Coordinates of C-alpha atoms and ligand atoms in Angstrom, one line a residue:
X46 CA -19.6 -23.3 -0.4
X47 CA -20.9 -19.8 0.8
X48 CA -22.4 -18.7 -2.1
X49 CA -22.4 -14.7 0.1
X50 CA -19.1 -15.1 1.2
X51 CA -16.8 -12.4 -1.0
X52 CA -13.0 -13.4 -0.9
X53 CA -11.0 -10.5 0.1
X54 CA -7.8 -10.7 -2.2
X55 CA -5.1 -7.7 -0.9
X56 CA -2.9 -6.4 -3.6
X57 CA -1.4 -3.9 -1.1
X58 CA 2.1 -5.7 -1.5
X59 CA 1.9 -6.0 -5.2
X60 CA -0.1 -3.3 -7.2
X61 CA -0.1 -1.0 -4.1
X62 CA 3.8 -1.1 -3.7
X63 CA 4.4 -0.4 -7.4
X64 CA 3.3 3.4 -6.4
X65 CA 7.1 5.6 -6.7
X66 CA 8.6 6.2 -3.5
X67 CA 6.2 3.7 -1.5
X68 CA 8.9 0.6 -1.9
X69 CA 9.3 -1.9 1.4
X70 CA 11.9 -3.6 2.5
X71 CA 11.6 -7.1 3.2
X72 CA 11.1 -7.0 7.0
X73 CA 8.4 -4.0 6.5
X74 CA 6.3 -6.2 3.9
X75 CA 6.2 -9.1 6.6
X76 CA 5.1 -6.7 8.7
X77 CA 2.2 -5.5 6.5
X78 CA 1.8 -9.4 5.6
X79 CA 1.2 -10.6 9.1
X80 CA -1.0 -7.4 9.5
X81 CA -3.4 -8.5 6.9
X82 CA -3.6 -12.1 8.0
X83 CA -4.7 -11.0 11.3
X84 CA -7.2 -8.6 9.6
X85 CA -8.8 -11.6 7.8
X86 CA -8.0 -11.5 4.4
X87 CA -8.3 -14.1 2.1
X88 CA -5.0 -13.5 0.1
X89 CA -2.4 -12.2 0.0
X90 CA -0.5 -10.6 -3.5
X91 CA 3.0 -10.4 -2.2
X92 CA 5.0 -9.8 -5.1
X93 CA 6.1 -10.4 -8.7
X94 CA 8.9 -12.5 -8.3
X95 CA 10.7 -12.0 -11.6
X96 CA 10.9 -8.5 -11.7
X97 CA 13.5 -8.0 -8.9
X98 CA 15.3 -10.1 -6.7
X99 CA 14.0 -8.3 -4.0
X100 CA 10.3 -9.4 -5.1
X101 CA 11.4 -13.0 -5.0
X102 CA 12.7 -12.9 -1.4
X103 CA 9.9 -11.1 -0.3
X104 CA 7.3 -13.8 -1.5
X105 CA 9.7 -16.0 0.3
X106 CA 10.1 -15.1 3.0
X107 CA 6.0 -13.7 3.3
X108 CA 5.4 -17.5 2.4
X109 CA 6.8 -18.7 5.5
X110 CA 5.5 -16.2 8.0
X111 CA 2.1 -16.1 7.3
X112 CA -0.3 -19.2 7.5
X113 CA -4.0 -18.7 7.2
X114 CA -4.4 -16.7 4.0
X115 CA -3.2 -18.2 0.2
X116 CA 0.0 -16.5 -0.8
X117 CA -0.4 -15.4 -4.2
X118 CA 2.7 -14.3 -6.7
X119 CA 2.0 -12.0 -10.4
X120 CA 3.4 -13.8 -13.7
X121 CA 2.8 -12.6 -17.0
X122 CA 1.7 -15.6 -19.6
X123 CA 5.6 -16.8 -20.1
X124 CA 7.0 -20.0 -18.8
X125 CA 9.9 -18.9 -17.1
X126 CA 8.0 -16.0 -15.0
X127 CA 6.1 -18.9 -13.9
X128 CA 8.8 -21.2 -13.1
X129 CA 10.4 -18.6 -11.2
X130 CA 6.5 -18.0 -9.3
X131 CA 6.4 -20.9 -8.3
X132 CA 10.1 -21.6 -6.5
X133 CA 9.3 -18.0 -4.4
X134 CA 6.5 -19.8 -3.2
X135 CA 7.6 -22.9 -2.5
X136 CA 7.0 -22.7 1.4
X137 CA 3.5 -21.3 1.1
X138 CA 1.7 -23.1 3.0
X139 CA -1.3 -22.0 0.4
X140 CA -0.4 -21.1 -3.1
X141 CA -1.5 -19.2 -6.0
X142 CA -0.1 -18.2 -9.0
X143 CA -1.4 -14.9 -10.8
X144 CA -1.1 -15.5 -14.4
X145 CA -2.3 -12.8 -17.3
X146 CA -2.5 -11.5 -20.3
X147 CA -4.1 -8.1 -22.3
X148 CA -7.0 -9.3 -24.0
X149 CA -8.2 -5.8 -24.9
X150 CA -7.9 -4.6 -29.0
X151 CA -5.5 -2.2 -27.9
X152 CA -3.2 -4.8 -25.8
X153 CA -3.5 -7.1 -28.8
X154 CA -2.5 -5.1 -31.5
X155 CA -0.1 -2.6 -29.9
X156 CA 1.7 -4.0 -26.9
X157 CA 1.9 -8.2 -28.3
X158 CA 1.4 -7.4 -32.0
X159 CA -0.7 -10.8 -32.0
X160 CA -4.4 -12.1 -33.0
X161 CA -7.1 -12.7 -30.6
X162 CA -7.3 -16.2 -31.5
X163 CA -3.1 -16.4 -31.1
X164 CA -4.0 -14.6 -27.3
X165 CA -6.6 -16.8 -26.2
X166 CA -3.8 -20.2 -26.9
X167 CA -0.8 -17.9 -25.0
X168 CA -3.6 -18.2 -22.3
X169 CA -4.4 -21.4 -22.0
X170 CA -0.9 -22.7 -22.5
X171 CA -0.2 -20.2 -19.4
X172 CA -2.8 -21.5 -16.9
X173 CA -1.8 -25.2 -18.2
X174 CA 1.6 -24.4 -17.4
X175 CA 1.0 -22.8 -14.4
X176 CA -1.1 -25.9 -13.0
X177 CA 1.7 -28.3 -13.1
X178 CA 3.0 -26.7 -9.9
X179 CA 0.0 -25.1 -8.3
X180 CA -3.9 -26.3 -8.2
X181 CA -4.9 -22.8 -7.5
X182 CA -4.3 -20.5 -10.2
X183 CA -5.5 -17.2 -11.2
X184 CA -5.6 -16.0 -14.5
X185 CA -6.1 -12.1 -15.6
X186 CA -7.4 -10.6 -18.5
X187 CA -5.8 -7.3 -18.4
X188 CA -7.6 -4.3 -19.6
X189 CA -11.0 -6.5 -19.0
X190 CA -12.4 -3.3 -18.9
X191 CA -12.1 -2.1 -22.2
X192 CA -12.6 -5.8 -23.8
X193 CA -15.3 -6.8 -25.9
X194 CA -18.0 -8.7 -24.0
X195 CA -18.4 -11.5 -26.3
X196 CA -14.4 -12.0 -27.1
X197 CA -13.8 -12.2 -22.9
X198 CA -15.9 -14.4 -22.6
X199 CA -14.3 -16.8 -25.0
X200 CA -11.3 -16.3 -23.6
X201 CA -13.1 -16.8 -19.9
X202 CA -14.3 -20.1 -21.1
X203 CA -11.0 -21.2 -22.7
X204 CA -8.9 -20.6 -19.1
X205 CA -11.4 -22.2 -16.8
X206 CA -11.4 -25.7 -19.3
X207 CA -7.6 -25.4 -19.1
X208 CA -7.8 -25.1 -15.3
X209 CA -8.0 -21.5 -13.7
X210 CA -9.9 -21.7 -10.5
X211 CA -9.8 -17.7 -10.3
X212 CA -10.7 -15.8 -13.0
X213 CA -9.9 -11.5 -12.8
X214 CA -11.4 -8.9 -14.7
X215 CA -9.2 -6.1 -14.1
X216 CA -10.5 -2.4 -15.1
X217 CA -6.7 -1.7 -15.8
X218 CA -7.5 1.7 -16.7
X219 CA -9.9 2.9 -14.5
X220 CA -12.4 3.5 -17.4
X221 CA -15.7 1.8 -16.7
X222 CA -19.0 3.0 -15.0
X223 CA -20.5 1.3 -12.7
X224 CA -23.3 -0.2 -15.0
X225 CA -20.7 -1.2 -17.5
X226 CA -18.6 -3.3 -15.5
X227 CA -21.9 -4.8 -13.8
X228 CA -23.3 -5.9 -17.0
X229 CA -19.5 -7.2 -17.9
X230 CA -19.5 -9.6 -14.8
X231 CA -23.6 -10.1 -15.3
X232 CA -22.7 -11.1 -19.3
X233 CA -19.8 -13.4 -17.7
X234 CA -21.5 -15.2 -15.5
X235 CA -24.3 -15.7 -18.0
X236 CA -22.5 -16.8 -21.4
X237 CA -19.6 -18.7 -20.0
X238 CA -20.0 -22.2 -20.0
X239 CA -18.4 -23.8 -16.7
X240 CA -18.3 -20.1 -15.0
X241 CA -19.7 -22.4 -11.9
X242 CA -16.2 -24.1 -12.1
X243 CA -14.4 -21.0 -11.0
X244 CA -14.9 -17.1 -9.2
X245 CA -14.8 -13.9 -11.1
X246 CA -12.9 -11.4 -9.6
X247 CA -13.1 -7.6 -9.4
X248 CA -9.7 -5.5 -10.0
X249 CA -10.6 -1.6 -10.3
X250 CA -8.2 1.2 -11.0
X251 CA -9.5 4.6 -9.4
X252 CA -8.7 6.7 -12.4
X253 CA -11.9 8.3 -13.1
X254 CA -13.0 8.1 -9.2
X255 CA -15.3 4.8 -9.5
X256 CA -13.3 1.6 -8.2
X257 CA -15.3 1.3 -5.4
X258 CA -18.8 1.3 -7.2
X259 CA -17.5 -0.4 -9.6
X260 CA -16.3 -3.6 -7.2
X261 CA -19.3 -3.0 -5.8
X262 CA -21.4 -3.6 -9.0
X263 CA -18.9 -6.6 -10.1
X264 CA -20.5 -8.1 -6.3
X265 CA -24.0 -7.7 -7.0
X266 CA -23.6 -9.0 -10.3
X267 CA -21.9 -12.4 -9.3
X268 CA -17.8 -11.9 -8.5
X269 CA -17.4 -13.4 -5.5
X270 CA -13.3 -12.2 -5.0
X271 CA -12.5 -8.1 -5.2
X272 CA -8.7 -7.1 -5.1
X273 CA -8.0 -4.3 -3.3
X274 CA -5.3 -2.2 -1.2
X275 CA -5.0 -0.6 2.6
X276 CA -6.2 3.1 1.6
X277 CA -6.9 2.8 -1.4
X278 CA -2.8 3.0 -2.3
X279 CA -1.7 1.6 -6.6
X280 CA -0.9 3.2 -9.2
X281 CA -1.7 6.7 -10.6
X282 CA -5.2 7.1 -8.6
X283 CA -5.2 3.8 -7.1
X284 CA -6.8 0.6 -6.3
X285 CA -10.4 -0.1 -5.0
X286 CA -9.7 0.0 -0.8
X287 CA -10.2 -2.7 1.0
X288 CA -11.9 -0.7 3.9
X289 CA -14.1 0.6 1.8
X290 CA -15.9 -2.6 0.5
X291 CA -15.6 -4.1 3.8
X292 CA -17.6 -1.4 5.4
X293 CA -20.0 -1.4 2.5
X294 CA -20.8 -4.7 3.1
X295 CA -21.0 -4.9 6.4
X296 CA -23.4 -1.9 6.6
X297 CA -25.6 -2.7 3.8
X298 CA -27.6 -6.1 5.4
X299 CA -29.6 -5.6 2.3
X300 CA -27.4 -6.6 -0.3
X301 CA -26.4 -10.0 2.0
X302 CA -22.4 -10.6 0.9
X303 CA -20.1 -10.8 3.6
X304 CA -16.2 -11.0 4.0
X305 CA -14.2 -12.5 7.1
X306 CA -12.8 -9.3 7.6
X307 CA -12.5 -8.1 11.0
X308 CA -13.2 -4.6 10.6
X309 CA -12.0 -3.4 13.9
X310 CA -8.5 -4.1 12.9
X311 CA -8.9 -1.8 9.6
X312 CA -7.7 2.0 11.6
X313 CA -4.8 0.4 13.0
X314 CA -3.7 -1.0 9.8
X315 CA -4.6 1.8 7.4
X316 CA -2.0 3.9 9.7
X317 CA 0.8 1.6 9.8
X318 CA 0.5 1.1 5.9
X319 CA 0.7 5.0 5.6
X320 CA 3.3 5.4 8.0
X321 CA 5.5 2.5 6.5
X322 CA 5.1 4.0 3.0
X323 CA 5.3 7.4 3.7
X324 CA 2.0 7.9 1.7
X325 CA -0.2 10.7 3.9
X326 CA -4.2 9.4 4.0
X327 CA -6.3 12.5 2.4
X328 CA -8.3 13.9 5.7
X329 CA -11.8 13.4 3.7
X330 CA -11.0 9.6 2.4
X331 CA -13.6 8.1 3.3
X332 CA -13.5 5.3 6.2
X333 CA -9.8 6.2 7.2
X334 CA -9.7 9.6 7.1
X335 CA -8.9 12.4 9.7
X336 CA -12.5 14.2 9.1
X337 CA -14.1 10.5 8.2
X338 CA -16.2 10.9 11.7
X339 CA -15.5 14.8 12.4
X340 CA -18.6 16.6 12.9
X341 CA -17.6 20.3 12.7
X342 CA -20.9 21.9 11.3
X343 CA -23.1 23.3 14.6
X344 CA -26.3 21.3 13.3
X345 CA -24.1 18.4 12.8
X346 CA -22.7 18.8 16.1
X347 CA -26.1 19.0 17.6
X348 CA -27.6 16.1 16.0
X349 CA -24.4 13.8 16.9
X350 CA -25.3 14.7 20.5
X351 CA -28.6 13.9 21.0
X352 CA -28.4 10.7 18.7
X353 CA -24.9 9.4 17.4
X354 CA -27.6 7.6 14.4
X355 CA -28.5 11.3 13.0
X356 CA -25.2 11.9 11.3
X357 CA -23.2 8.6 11.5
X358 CA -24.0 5.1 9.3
X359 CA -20.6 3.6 11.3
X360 CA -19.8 3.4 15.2
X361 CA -16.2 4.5 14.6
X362 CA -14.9 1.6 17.1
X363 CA -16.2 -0.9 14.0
X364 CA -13.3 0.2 12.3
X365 CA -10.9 0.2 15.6
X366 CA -10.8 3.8 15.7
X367 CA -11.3 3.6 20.2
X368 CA -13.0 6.7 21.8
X369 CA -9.5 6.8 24.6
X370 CA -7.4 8.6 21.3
X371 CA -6.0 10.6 24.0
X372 CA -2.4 12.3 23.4
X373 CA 0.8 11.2 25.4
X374 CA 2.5 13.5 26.8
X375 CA 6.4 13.7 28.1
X376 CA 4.9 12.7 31.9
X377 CA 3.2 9.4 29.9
X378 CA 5.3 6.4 31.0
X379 CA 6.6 3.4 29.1
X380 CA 3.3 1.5 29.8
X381 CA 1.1 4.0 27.8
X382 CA 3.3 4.3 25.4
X383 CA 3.3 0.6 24.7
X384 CA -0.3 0.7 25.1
X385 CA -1.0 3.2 22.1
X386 CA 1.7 1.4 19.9
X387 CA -0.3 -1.6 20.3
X388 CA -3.5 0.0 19.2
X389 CA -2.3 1.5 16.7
X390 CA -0.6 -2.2 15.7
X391 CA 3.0 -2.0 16.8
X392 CA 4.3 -4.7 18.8
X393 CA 8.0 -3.2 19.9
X394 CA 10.4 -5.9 21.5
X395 CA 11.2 -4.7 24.7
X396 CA 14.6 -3.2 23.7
X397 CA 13.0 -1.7 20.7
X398 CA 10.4 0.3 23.3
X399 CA 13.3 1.5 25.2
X400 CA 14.7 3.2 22.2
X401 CA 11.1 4.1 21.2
X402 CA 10.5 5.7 25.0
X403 CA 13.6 7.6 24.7
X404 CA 12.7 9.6 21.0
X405 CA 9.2 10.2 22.3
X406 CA 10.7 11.9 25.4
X407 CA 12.4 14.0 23.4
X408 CA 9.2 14.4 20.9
X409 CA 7.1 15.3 24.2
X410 CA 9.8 17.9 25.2
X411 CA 9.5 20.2 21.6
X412 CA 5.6 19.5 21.6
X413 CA 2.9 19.0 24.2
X414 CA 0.9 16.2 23.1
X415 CA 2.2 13.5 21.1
X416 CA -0.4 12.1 19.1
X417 CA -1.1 8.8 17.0
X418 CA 0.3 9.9 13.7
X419 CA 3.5 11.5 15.5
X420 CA 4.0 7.9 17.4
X421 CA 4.1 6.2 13.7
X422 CA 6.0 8.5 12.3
X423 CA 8.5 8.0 15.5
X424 CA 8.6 4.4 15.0
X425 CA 9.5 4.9 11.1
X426 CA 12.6 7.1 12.7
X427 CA 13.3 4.3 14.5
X428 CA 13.7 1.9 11.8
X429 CA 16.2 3.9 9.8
X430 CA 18.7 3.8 13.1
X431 CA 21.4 1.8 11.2
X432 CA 21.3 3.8 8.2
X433 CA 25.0 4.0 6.5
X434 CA 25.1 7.8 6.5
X435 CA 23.7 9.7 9.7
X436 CA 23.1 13.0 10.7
X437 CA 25.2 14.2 13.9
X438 CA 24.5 17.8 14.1
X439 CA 23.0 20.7 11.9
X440 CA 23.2 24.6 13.2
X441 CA 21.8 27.3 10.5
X442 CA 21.5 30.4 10.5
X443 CA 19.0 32.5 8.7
X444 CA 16.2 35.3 9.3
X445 CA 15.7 38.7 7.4
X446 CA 18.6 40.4 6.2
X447 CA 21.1 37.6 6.7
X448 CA 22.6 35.6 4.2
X449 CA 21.3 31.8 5.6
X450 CA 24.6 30.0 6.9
X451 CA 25.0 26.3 7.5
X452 CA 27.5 23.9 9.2
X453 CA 26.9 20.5 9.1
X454 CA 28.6 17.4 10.9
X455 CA 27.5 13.9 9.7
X456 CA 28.5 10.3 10.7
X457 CA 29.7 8.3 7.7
X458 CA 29.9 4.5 9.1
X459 CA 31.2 5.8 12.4
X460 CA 34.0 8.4 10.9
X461 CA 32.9 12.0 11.6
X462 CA 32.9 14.6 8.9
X463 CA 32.0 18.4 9.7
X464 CA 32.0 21.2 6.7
X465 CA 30.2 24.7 6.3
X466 CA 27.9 26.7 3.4
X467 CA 26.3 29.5 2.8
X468 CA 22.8 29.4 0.7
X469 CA 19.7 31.5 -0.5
X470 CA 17.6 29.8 1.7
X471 CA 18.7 27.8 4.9
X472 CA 17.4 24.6 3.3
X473 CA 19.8 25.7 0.3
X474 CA 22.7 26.5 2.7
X475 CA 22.2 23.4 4.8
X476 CA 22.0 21.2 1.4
X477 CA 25.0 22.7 0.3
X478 CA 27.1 22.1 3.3
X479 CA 26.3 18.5 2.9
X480 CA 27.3 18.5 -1.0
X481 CA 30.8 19.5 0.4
X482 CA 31.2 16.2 2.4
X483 CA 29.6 14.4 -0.1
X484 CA 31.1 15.4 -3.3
X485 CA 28.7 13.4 -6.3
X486 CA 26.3 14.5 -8.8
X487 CA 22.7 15.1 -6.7
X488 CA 19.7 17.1 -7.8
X489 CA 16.8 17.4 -5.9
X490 CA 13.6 16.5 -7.9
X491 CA 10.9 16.8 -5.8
X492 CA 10.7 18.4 -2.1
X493 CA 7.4 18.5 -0.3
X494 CA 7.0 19.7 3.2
X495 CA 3.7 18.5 5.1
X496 CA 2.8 19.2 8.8
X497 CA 0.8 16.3 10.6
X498 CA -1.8 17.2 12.3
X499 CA -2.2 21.2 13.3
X500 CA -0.6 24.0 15.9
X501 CA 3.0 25.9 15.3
X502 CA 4.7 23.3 17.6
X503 CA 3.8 20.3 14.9
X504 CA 6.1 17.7 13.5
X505 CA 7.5 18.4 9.6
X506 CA 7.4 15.3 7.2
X507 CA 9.7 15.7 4.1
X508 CA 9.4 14.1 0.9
X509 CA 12.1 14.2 -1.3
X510 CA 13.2 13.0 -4.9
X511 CA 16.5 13.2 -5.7
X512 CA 18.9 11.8 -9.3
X513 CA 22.0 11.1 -9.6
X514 CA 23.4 8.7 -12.5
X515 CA 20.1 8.5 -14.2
X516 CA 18.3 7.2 -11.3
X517 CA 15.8 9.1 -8.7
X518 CA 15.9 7.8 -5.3
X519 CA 12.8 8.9 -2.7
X520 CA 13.7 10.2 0.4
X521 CA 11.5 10.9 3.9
X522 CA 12.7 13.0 6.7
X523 CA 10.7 13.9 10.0
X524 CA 11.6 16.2 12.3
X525 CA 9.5 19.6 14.5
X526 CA 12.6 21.5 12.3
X527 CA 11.8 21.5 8.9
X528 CA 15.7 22.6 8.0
X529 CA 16.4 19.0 9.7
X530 CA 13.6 17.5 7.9
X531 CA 14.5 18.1 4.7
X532 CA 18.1 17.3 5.6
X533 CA 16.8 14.1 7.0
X534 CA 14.9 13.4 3.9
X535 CA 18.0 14.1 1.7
X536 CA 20.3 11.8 3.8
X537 CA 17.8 9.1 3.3
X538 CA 17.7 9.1 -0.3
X539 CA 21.8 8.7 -0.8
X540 CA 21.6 6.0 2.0
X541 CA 19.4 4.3 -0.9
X542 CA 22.1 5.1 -3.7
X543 CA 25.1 4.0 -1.4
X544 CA 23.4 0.5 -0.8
Ligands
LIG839 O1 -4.5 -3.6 -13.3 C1 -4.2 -4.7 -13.8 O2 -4.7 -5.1 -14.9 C2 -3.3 -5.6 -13.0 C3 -3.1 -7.0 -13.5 C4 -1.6 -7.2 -13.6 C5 -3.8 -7.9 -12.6 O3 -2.8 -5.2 -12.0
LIG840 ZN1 -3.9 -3.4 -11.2

């Protein structure tokens, strides 16, 4: 075995997708799934098949498309989660089930009401259970972080005698610093006897800012798997990103770990992630980011020139971001926009790049260039073609001293509805025109408006939250009209109710 080699274990699909309004559909996970096998990770989390049924499917159907990496699926420590684990991932082609419990104070006393002696059996019983179907299997301690050295170690050394080959430390809560966590793993791999029998893994929540020092400090202390999502996407502040400790390692020679990551697929895939999700990368994030090798500052500037070394640790093409990220225009032809879908990791079937071809003409007509983030965004319009309810026109009227007006016409599965409103605003107006065709209980929760990139002739991305019954449904529009935008994005989210 490598002893240097750190497993890359992607929880993109699991933890990442459990973020509110980031939810894929089936054919968009396999998408992701086939993305990350050609990126090099080591596994993949797809899902936690009892929650939902679409969970199960999804680990099913991500079992049989992908073949290098294990396929891994979340349990708690209960028989019938894993049961249910184990027939999504019956056509894995490598399997893992992730079984866990809280073995924090906290977890003990408040969320099981149980002993830590009564804990450390409902582990072992899990892993034993889980090892009647699956030889690989993963056991977490949730809230690791906040766990009493000596006590985790016990319960450590009671999975990896019952059979765990894997063996997570999550920082549920984000709580740790850096030298904490390192002395956690260092006190782990120290006091636990048969550690050599299986890997510690790193699993770092972002809450206070330090996921990916502490991962790192897990590594230099012995782990030898880290979980971690495309951009850094989980819950509340996140995960540990996967770019990030891949580029750490691969720049520090000094600290001699290495992944099988192929880092030159990381830009394309951090954009399709954000585009599929509808989760906008922060321009200062650090690998992925717009500004990540900007150099606006003059003395910057000058140093770049004379010697790329005075300002930059990473030759942006190590990450796949290529020099040619030149703007298509409405004279660019269908080869060049196949060209820049590939790099940016979209493969369109030749019917698909027709209809592609045909919205970017129409892109290129409102706006000059059409850039790499407006081509993702157009391929997420085209995905939502068949949607139930569509948009067939919108005209509003508004400006100073007018009271905004709206008529709307919309195709409901091919019938054609048209009505009218007036509004305080011409979002309001054009909302309420569509409230009298569609005649339920709807409140907008949230409504963000973002532009792309920069310039007056940029595209609008809506983000929407709207209840009805109880429920809030999460809506994207995209569109160089905002009005339609936000329209768009409201359409979207009762095309998720109506399912
Ligand atoms: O953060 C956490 O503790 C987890 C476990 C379920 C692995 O995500
Ligand atoms: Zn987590």
């Amino acid at each position: 075995m490598d002893k240097n080699k750190v497993y890359i274990f992607d929880t993109t699909l699991r933890d990442g997708e459990q973020v509110p309004g980031c939810q894929l559909n089936t054919i968009e996970k396999i998408q992701v799934a086939k993305a990350l096998e050609e990126l090099g990770v080591d596994v993949i989390e797809a899902g936690f098949p009892i929650s939902s049924p679409g969970d199960f499917n999804s680990v099913v159907e991500i079992s049989k498309a992908v073949t290098w990496p294990t396929i891994c699926a979340l349990t708690r420590a209960v028989e019938k989660d894993i049961d249910v684990a184990a027939e999504a991932l019956q056509y894995a082609k490598h399997k893992r089930i992730h079984t866990g419990i809280g073995t924090s104070d906290s977890h003990i006393r408040y969320k099981f009401n149980s002993t830590r002696e009564e804990i450390i059996e409902r582990a072992v019983k899990a892993v034993k259970y889980a090892k009647k179907y699956v030889e690989d299997v993963e056991f977490y301690a949730e809230d690791a972080g906040r766990t009493d050295n000596e006590y985790l170690a016990r319960v450590v050394e009671a999975v990896i005698k019952a059979g765990a080959t894997v063996v997570n430390i999550p920082d549920t809560t984000g709580y740790c610093l850096p030298a904490e966590y390192g002395e956690k793993i260092k006190y782990l791999m120290e006091h636990v006897d048969g550690i050599d029998n299986a890997i510690l893994s790193t699993h770092c929540h972002n809450d206070l800012g330090m996921a990916t020092a502490n991962t790192m400090a897990g590594l230099l202390n012995g782990a030898r798997q880290c979980e971690v999502t495309i951009n850094g996407i989980g819950e509340r502040a996140g995960n540990t990103s996967l770019e990030e400790v891949a580029m750490i390692m691969k720049c520090h020679n000094d600290i001699n770990l290495h992944t099988d990551i192929n880092t030159r697929k990381i830009y394309p895939l951090s954009r399709t992630v954000s585009s599929l999700m509808n989760m906008p990368v922060q321009a200062n994030k650090a690998i992925v980011g717009r500004n990540a090798f900007a150099h606006s500052s003059g003395i910057h500037q000058d140093g770049v020139l004379k010697n790329v070394t005075t300002y930059e640790i990473i030759d942006p093409k190590d990450i796949g971001l290529d020099d040619n990220n030149i703007a298509l225009t409405a004279r660019s032809g269908h080869a060049a926009l196949k060209f820049r879908l590939e790099v940016l990791g979209i493969k369109p079937s030749k019917e698909k790049l027709d209809i592609l071809y045909q919205e970017f003409l129409k892109l290129a007509d409102k706006k000059k260039e059409v850039n790499d983030d407006d081509l993702l965004v157009l391929a997420g319009v085209e995905r939502s073609e068949n949607q139930h309810i569509k948009l067939d026109y919108l005209q509003v009227t508004s400006g100073m001293g007018v009271r905004p007006v709206a008529s709307i016409g919309l195709d409901i599965a091919g019938e054609k509805f048209e009505a009218a409103a007036s509004g305080n605003g011409p979002v309001d107006a054009a909302i309420k025109a569509l409230k009298n065709i569609i005649k339920r209980n709807m409140t907008i929760k949230e409504f963000t408006i973002q532009n792309i990139t920069k310039g007056s002739d940029d595209v609008g991305k809506v983000h929407m939250q709207v209840e009805s019954d109880g429920r809030v449904y999460y809506g994207f529009g995209v569109n160089t009209d905002i009005i339609t935008a936000a329209v768009e994005a409201y359409i979207d989210c009762i095309n998720k109710f109506s399912k």
